[in-house]
PDB file of C-alpha atoms in Angstrom:
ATOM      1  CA  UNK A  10     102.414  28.374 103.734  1.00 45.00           C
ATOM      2  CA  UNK A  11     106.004  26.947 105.276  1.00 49.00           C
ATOM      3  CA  UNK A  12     108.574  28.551 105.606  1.00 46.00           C
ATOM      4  CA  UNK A  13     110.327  26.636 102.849  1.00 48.00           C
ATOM      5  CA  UNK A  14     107.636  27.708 100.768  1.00 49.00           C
ATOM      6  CA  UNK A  15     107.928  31.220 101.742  1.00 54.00           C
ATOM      7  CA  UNK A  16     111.723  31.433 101.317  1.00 51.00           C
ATOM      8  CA  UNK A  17     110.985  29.535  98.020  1.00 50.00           C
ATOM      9  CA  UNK A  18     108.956  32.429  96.868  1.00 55.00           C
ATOM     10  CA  UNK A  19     111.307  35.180  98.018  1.00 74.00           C
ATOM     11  CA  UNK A  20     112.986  36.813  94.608  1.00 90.00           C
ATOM     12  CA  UNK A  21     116.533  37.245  94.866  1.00 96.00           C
ATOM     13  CA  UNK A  22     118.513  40.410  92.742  1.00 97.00           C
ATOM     14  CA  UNK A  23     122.016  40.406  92.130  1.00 98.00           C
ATOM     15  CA  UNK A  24     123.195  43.661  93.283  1.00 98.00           C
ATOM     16  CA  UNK A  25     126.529  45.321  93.688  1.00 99.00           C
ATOM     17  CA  UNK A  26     126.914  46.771  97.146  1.00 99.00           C
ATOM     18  CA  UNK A  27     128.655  49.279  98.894  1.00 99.00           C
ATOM     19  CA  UNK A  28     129.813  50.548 102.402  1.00 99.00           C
ATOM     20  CA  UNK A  29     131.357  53.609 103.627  1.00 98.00           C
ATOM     21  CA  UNK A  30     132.594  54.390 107.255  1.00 97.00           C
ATOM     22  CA  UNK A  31     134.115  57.865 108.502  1.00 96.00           C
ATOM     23  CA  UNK A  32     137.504  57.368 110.266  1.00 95.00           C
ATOM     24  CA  UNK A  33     137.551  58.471 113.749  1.00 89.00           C
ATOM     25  CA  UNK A  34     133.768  60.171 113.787  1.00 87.00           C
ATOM     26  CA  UNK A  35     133.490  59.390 117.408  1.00 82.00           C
ATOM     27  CA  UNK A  36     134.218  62.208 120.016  1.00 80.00           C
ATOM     28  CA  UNK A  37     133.414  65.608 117.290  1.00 87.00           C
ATOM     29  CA  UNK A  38     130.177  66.098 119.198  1.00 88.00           C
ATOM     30  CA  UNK A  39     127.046  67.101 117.053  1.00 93.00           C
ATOM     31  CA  UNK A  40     127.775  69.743 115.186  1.00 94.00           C
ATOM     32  CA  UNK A  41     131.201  68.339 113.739  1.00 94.00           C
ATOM     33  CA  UNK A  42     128.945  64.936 113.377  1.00 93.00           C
ATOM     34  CA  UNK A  43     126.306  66.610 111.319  1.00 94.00           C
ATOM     35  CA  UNK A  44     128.560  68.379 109.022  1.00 95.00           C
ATOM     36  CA  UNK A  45     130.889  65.423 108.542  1.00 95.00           C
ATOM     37  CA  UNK A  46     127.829  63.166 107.400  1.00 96.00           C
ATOM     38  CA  UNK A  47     126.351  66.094 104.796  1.00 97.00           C
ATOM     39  CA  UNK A  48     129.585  65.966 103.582  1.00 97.00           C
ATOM     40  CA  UNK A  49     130.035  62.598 103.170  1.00 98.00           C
ATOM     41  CA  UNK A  50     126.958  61.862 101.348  1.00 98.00           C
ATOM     42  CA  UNK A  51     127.010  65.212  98.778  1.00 98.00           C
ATOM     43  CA  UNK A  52     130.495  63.318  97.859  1.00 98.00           C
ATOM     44  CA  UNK A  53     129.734  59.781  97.498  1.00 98.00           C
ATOM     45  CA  UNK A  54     126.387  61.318  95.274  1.00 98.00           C
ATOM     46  CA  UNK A  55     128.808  63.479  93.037  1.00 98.00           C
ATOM     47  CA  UNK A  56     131.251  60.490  92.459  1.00 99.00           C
ATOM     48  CA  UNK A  57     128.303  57.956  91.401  1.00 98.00           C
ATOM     49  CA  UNK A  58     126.837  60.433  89.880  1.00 98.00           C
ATOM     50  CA  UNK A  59     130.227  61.245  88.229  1.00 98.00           C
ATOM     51  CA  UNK A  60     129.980  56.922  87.146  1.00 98.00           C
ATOM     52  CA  UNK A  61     126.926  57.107  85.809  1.00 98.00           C
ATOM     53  CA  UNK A  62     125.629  55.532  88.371  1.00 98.00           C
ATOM     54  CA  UNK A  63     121.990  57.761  89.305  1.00 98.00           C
ATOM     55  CA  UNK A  64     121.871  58.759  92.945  1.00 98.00           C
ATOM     56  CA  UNK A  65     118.256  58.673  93.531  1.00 97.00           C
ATOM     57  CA  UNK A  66     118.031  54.884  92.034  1.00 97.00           C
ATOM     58  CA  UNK A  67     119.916  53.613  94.453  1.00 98.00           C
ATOM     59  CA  UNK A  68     118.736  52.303  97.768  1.00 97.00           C
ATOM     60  CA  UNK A  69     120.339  53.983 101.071  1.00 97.00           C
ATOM     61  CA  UNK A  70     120.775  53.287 104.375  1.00 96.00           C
ATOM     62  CA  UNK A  71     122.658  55.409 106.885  1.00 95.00           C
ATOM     63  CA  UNK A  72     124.978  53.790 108.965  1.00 93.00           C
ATOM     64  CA  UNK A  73     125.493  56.418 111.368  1.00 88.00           C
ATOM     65  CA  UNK A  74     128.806  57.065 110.940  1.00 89.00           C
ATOM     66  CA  UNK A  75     128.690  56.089 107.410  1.00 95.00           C
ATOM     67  CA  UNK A  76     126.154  55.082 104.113  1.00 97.00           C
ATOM     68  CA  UNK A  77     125.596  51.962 103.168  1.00 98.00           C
ATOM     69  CA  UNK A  78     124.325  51.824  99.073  1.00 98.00           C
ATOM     70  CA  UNK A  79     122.745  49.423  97.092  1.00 98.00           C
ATOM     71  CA  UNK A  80     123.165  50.270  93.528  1.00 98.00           C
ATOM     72  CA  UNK A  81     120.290  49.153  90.839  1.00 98.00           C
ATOM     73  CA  UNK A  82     119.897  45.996  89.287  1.00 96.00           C
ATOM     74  CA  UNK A  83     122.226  46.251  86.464  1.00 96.00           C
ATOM     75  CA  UNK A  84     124.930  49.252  87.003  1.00 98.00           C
ATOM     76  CA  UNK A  85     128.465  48.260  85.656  1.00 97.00           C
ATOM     77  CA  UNK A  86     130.464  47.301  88.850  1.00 98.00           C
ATOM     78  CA  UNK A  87     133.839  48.683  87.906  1.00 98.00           C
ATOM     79  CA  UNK A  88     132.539  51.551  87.533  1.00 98.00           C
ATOM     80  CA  UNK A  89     132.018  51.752  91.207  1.00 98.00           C
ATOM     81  CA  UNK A  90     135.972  51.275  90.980  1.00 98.00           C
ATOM     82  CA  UNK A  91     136.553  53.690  88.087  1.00 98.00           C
ATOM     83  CA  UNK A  92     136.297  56.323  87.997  1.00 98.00           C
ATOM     84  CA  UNK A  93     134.117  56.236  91.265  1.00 99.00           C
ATOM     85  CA  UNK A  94     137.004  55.452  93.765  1.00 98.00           C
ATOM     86  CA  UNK A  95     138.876  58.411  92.483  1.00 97.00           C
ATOM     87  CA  UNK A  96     135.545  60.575  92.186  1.00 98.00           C
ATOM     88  CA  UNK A  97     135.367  60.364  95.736  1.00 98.00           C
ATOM     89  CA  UNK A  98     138.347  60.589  97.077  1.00 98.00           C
ATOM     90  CA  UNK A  99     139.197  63.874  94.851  1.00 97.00           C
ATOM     91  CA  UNK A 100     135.928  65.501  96.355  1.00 98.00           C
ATOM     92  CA  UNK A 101     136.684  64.784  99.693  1.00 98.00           C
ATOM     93  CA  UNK A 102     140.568  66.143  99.210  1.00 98.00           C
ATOM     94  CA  UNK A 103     139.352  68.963  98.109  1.00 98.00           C
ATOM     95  CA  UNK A 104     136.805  69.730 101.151  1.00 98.00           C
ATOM     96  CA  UNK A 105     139.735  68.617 103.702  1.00 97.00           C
ATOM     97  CA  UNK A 106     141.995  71.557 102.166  1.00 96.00           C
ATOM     98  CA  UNK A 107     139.583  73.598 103.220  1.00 96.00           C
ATOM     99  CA  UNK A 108     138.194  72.490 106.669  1.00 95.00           C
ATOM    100  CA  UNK A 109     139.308  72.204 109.950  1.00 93.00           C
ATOM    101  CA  UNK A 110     140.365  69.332 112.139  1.00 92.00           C
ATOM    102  CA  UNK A 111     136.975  68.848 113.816  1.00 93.00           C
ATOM    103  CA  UNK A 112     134.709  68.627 110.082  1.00 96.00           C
ATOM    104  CA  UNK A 113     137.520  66.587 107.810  1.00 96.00           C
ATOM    105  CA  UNK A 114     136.293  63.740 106.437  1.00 97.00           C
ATOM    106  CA  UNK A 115     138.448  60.597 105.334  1.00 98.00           C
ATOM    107  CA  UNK A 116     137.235  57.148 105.142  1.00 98.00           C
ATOM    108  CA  UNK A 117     137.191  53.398 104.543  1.00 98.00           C
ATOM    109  CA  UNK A 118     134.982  51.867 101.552  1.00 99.00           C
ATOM    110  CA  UNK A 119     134.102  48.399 101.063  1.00 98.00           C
ATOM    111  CA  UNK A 120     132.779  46.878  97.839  1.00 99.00           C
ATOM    112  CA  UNK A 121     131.233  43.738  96.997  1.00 98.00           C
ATOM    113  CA  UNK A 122     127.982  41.795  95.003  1.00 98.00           C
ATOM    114  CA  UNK A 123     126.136  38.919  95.375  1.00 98.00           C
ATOM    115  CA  UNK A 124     121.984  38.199  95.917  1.00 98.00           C
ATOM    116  CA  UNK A 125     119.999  39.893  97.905  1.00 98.00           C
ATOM    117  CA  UNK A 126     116.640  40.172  99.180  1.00 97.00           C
ATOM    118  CA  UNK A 127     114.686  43.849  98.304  1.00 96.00           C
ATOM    119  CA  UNK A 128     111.380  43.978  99.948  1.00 95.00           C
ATOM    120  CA  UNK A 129     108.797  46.524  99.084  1.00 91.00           C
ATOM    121  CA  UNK A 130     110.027  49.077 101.295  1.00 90.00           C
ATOM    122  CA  UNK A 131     113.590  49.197 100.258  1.00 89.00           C
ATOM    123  CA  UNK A 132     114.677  47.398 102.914  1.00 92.00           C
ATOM    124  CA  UNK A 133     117.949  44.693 101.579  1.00 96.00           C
ATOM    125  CA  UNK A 134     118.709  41.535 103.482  1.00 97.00           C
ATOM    126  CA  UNK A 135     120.792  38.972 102.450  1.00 96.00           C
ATOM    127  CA  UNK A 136     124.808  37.118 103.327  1.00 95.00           C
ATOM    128  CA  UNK A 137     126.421  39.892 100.551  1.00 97.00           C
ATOM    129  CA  UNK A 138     125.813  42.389 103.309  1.00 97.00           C
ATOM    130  CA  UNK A 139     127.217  40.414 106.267  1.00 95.00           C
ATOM    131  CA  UNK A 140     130.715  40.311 103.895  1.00 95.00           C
ATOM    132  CA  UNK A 141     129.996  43.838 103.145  1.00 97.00           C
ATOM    133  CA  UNK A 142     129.887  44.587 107.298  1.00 95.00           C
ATOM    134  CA  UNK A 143     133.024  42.305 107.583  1.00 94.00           C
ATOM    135  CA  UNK A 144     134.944  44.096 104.886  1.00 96.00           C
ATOM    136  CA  UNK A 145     134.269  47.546 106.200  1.00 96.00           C
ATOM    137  CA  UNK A 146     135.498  46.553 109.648  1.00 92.00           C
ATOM    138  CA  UNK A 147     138.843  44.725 107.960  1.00 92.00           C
ATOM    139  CA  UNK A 148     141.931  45.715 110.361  1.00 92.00           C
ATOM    140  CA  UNK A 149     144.226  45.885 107.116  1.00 92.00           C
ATOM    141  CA  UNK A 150     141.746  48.647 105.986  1.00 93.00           C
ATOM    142  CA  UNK A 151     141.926  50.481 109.364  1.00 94.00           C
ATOM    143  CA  UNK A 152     145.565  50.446 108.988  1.00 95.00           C
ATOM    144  CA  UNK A 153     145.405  51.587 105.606  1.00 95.00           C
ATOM    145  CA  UNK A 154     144.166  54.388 106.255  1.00 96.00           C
ATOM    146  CA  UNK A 155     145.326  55.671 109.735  1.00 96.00           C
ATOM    147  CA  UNK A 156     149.206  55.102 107.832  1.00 95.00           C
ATOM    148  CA  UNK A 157     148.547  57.014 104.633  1.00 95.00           C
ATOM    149  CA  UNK A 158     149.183  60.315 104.793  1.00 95.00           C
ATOM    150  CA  UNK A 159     146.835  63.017 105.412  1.00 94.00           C
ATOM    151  CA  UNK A 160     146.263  64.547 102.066  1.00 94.00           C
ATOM    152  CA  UNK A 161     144.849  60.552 100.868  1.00 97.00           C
ATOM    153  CA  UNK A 162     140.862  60.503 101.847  1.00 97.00           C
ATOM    154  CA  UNK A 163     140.190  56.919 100.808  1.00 98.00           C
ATOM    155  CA  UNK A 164     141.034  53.268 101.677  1.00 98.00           C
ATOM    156  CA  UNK A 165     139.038  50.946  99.788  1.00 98.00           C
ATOM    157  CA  UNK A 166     138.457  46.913 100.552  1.00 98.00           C
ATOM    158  CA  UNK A 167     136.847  44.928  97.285  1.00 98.00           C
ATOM    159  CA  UNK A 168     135.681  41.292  98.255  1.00 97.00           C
ATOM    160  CA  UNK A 169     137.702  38.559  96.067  1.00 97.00           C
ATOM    161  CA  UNK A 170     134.565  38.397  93.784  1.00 97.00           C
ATOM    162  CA  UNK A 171     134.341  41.935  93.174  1.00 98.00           C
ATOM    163  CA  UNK A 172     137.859  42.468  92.435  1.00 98.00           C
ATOM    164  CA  UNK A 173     137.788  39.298  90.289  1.00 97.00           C
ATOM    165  CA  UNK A 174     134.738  40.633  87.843  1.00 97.00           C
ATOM    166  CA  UNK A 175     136.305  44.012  87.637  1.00 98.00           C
ATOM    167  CA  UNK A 176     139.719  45.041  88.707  1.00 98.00           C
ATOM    168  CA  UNK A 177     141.108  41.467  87.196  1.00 96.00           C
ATOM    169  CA  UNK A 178     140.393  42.512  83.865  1.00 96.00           C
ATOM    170  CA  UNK A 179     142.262  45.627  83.487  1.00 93.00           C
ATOM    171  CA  UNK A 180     139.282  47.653  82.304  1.00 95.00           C
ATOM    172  CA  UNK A 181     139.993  51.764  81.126  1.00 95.00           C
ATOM    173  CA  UNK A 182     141.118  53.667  84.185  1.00 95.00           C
ATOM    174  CA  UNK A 183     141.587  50.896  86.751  1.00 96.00           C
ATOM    175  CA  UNK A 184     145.357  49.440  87.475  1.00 96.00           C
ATOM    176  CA  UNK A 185     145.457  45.671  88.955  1.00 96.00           C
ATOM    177  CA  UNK A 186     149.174  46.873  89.967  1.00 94.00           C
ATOM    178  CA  UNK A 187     147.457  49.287  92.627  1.00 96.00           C
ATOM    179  CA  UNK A 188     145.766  46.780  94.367  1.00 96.00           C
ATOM    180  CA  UNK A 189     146.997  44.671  97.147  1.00 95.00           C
ATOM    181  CA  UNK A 190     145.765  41.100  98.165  1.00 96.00           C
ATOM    182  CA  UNK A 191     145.080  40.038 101.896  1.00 95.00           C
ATOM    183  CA  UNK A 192     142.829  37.967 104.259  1.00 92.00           C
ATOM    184  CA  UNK A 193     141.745  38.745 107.510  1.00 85.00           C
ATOM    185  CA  UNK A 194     139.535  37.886 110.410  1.00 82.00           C
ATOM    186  CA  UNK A 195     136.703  39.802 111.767  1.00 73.00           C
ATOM    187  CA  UNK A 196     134.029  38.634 114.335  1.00 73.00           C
ATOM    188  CA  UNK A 197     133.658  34.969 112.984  1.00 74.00           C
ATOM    189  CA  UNK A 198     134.182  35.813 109.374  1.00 74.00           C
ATOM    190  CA  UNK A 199     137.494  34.587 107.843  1.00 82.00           C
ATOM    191  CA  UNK A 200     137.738  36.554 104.258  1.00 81.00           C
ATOM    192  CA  UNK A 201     140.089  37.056 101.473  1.00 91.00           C
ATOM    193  CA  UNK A 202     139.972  40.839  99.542  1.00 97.00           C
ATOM    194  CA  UNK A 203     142.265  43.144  98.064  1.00 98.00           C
ATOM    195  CA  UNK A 204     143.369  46.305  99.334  1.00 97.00           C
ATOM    196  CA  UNK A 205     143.304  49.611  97.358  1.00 97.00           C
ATOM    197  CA  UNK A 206     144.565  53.363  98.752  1.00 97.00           C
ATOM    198  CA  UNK A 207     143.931  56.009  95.566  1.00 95.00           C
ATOM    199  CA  UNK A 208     147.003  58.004  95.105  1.00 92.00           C
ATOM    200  CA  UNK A 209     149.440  54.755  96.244  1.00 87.00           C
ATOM    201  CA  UNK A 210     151.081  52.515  94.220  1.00 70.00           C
ATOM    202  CA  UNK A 211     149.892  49.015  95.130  1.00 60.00           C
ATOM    203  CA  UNK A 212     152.621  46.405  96.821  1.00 46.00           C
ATOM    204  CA  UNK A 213     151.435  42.805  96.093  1.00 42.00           C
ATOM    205  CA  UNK A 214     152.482  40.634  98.835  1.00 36.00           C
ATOM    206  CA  UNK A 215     153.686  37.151  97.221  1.00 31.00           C
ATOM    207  CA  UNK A 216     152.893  34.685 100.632  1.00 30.00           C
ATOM    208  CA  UNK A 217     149.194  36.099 101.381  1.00 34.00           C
ATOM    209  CA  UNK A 218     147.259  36.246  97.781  1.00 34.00           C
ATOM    210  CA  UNK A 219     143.712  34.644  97.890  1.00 37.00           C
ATOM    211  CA  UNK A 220     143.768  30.678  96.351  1.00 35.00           C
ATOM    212  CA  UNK A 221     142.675  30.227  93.018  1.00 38.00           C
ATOM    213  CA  UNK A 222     139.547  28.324  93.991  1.00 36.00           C
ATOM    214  CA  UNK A 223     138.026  31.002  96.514  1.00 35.00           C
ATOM    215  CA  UNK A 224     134.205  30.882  96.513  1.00 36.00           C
ATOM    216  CA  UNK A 225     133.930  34.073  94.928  1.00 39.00           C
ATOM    217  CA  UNK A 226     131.531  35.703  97.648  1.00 42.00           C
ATOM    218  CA  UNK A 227     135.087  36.567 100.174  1.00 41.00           C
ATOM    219  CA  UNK A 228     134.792  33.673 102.399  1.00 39.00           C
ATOM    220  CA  UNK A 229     137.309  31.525 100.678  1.00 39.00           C
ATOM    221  CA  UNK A 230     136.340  28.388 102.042  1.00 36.00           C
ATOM    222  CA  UNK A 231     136.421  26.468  98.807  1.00 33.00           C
ATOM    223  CA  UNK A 232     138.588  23.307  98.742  1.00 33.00           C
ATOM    224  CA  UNK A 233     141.688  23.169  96.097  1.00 34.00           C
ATOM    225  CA  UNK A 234     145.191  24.643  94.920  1.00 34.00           C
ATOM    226  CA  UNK A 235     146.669  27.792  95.702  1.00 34.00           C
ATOM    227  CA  UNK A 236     147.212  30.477  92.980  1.00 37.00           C
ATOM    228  CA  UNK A 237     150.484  30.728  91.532  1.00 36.00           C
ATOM    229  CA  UNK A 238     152.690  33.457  93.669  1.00 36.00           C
ATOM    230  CA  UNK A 239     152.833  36.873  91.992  1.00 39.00           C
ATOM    231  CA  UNK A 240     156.437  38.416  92.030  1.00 37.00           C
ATOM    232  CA  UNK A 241     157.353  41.909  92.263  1.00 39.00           C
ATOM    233  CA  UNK A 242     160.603  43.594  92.068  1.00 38.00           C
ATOM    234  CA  UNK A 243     161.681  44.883  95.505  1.00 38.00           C
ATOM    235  CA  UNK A 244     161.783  48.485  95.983  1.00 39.00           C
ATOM    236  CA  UNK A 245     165.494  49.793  96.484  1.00 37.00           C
ATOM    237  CA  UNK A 246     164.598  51.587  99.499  1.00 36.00           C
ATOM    238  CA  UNK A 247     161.273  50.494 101.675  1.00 37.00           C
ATOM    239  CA  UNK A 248     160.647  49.800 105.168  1.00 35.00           C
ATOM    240  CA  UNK A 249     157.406  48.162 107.250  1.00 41.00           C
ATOM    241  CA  UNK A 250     156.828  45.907 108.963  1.00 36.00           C
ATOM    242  CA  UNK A 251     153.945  43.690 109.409  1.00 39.00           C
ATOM    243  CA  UNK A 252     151.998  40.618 111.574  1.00 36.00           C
ATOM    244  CA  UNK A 253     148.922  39.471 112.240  1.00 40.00           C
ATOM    245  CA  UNK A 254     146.186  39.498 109.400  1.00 38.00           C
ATOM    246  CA  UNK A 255     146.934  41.981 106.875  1.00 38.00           C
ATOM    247  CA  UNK A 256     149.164  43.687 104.469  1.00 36.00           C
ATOM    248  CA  UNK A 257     151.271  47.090 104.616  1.00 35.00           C
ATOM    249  CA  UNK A 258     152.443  49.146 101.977  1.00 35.00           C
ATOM    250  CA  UNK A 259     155.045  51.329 102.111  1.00 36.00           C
ATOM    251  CA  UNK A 260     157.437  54.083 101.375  1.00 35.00           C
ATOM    252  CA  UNK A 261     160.541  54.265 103.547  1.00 37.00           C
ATOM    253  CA  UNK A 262     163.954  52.671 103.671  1.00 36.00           C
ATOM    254  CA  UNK A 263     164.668  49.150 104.396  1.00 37.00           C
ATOM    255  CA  UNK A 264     162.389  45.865 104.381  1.00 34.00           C
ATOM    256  CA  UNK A 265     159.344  44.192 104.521  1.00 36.00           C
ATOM    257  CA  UNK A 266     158.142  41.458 106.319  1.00 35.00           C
ATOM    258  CA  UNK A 267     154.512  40.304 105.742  1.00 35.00           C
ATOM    259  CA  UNK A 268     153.160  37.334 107.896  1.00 36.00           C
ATOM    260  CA  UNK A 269     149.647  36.381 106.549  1.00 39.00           C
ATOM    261  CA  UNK A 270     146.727  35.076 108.281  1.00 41.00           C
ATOM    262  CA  UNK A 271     147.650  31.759 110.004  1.00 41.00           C
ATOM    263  CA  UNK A 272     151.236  32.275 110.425  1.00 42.00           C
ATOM    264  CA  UNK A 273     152.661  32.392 114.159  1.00 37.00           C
TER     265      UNK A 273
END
């Protein structure tokens, strides 16, 4: 058989997937490590469990630092927004009121769906979790997240597609206002995806929304007219400031400047 034949043969699934990484792991040592991780995944289980979404149907794969999870053909993707977003990140407040520097847990989730391979031992391959890798490692989300204050546990990064079937349409529980839109760079992957921290309001950033004719799978390289700017009343009294690839939200006094990808 060639291997057109074989890749002919090879069923794809549509599956929503999902990434999480634990800020600043690196350097607890073993026992910090260990704990960090149990935590970590007794969370993410509660809050998909807490969706609807059944734990054990899922397929897993540790990331070291983090879980990667594959949910099953079918599960509603927003609710791996809502209420899971806020599932998590209330579980993992909770456990960092109560632990000490070397065992809290905060972190950066990525979210996104497309086809993928699932061979007979669980095992997933497929471009949905390249963007998924790319997402997770998003300097915008980094920021995010090392800027929020310390009682906020979660950053989260939704491809354009996944924000588009989900967080678009303004379904029970989920506010497009609290999202922000931004493109970035990492390794050679050029993406588009929206930014969302629970417990901040979202600041849209007129000159760096996705175009209208993005792909739908984050890469953006689709051909055609940009989406109409989205406005926002400027806060009285906010400060940032921001270059490179990204977006920053803020709180302060004063102004914002945003450059988006591509600007000098």
């Amino acid at each position: 058989m060639s291997w057109h034949e074989r890749e002919h043969e090879r069923e794809l699934e549509y599956r929503a997937v999902l990434a999480v990484d634990i800020e600043r792991s690196a350097g607890r040592g073993n026992t910090a490590l260990f704990a960090i991780r149990d935590v970590l995944a007794a969370a993410l289980r509660e809050a998909l469990e807490e969706s609807g979404i059944a734990w054990d149907a899922c397929l897993r794969h540790d990331l070291g630092d983090g879980l990667r999870v594959v949910a099953p053909a079918g599960a509603p993707k927003a609710r791996l927004v809502h209420p899971l977003l806020h599932e998590l990140a209330a579980r993992l407040r909770a456990h960092n009121g109560r632990a000490g520097d070397a065992t809290r847990v905060r972190v950066r989730v990525a979210l996104h769906a497309g086809d993928v391979h699932v061979a007979g031992d669980g095992g997933v391959s497929g471009w949905p979790l390249e963007v998924l890798a790319r997402l997770l490692d998003a300097a915008p989300a980094r920021r995010a997240l090392a800027e929020a204050p310390e009682a906020l546990a979660v950053a989260a990064v939704l491809s354009r597609h996944f924000h588009d079937e989900t967080v678009r349409h303004g379904y029970p529980g989920i506010d497009p206002e609290a999202f922000t839109a931004f493109t970035f760079t990492a390794k050679e992957h050029r993406g588009e995806a929206w930014l969302h921290v629970p417990g901040l309001p979202g600041q849209p950033v007129t000159d760096a929304r996705p175009p209208e004719n993005a792909n739908g799978d984050g890469t953006g390289n689709a051909a055609g007219n940009a989406a109409a700017p989205k406005t926002a009343p400027a806060p009285a009294h906010m400060v940032n400031k921001a270059t490179g690839h990204g977006v920053i939200y803020a709180t302060q006094n004063g102004t914002q400047h945003i450059h988006p990808a591509g600007d000098p």
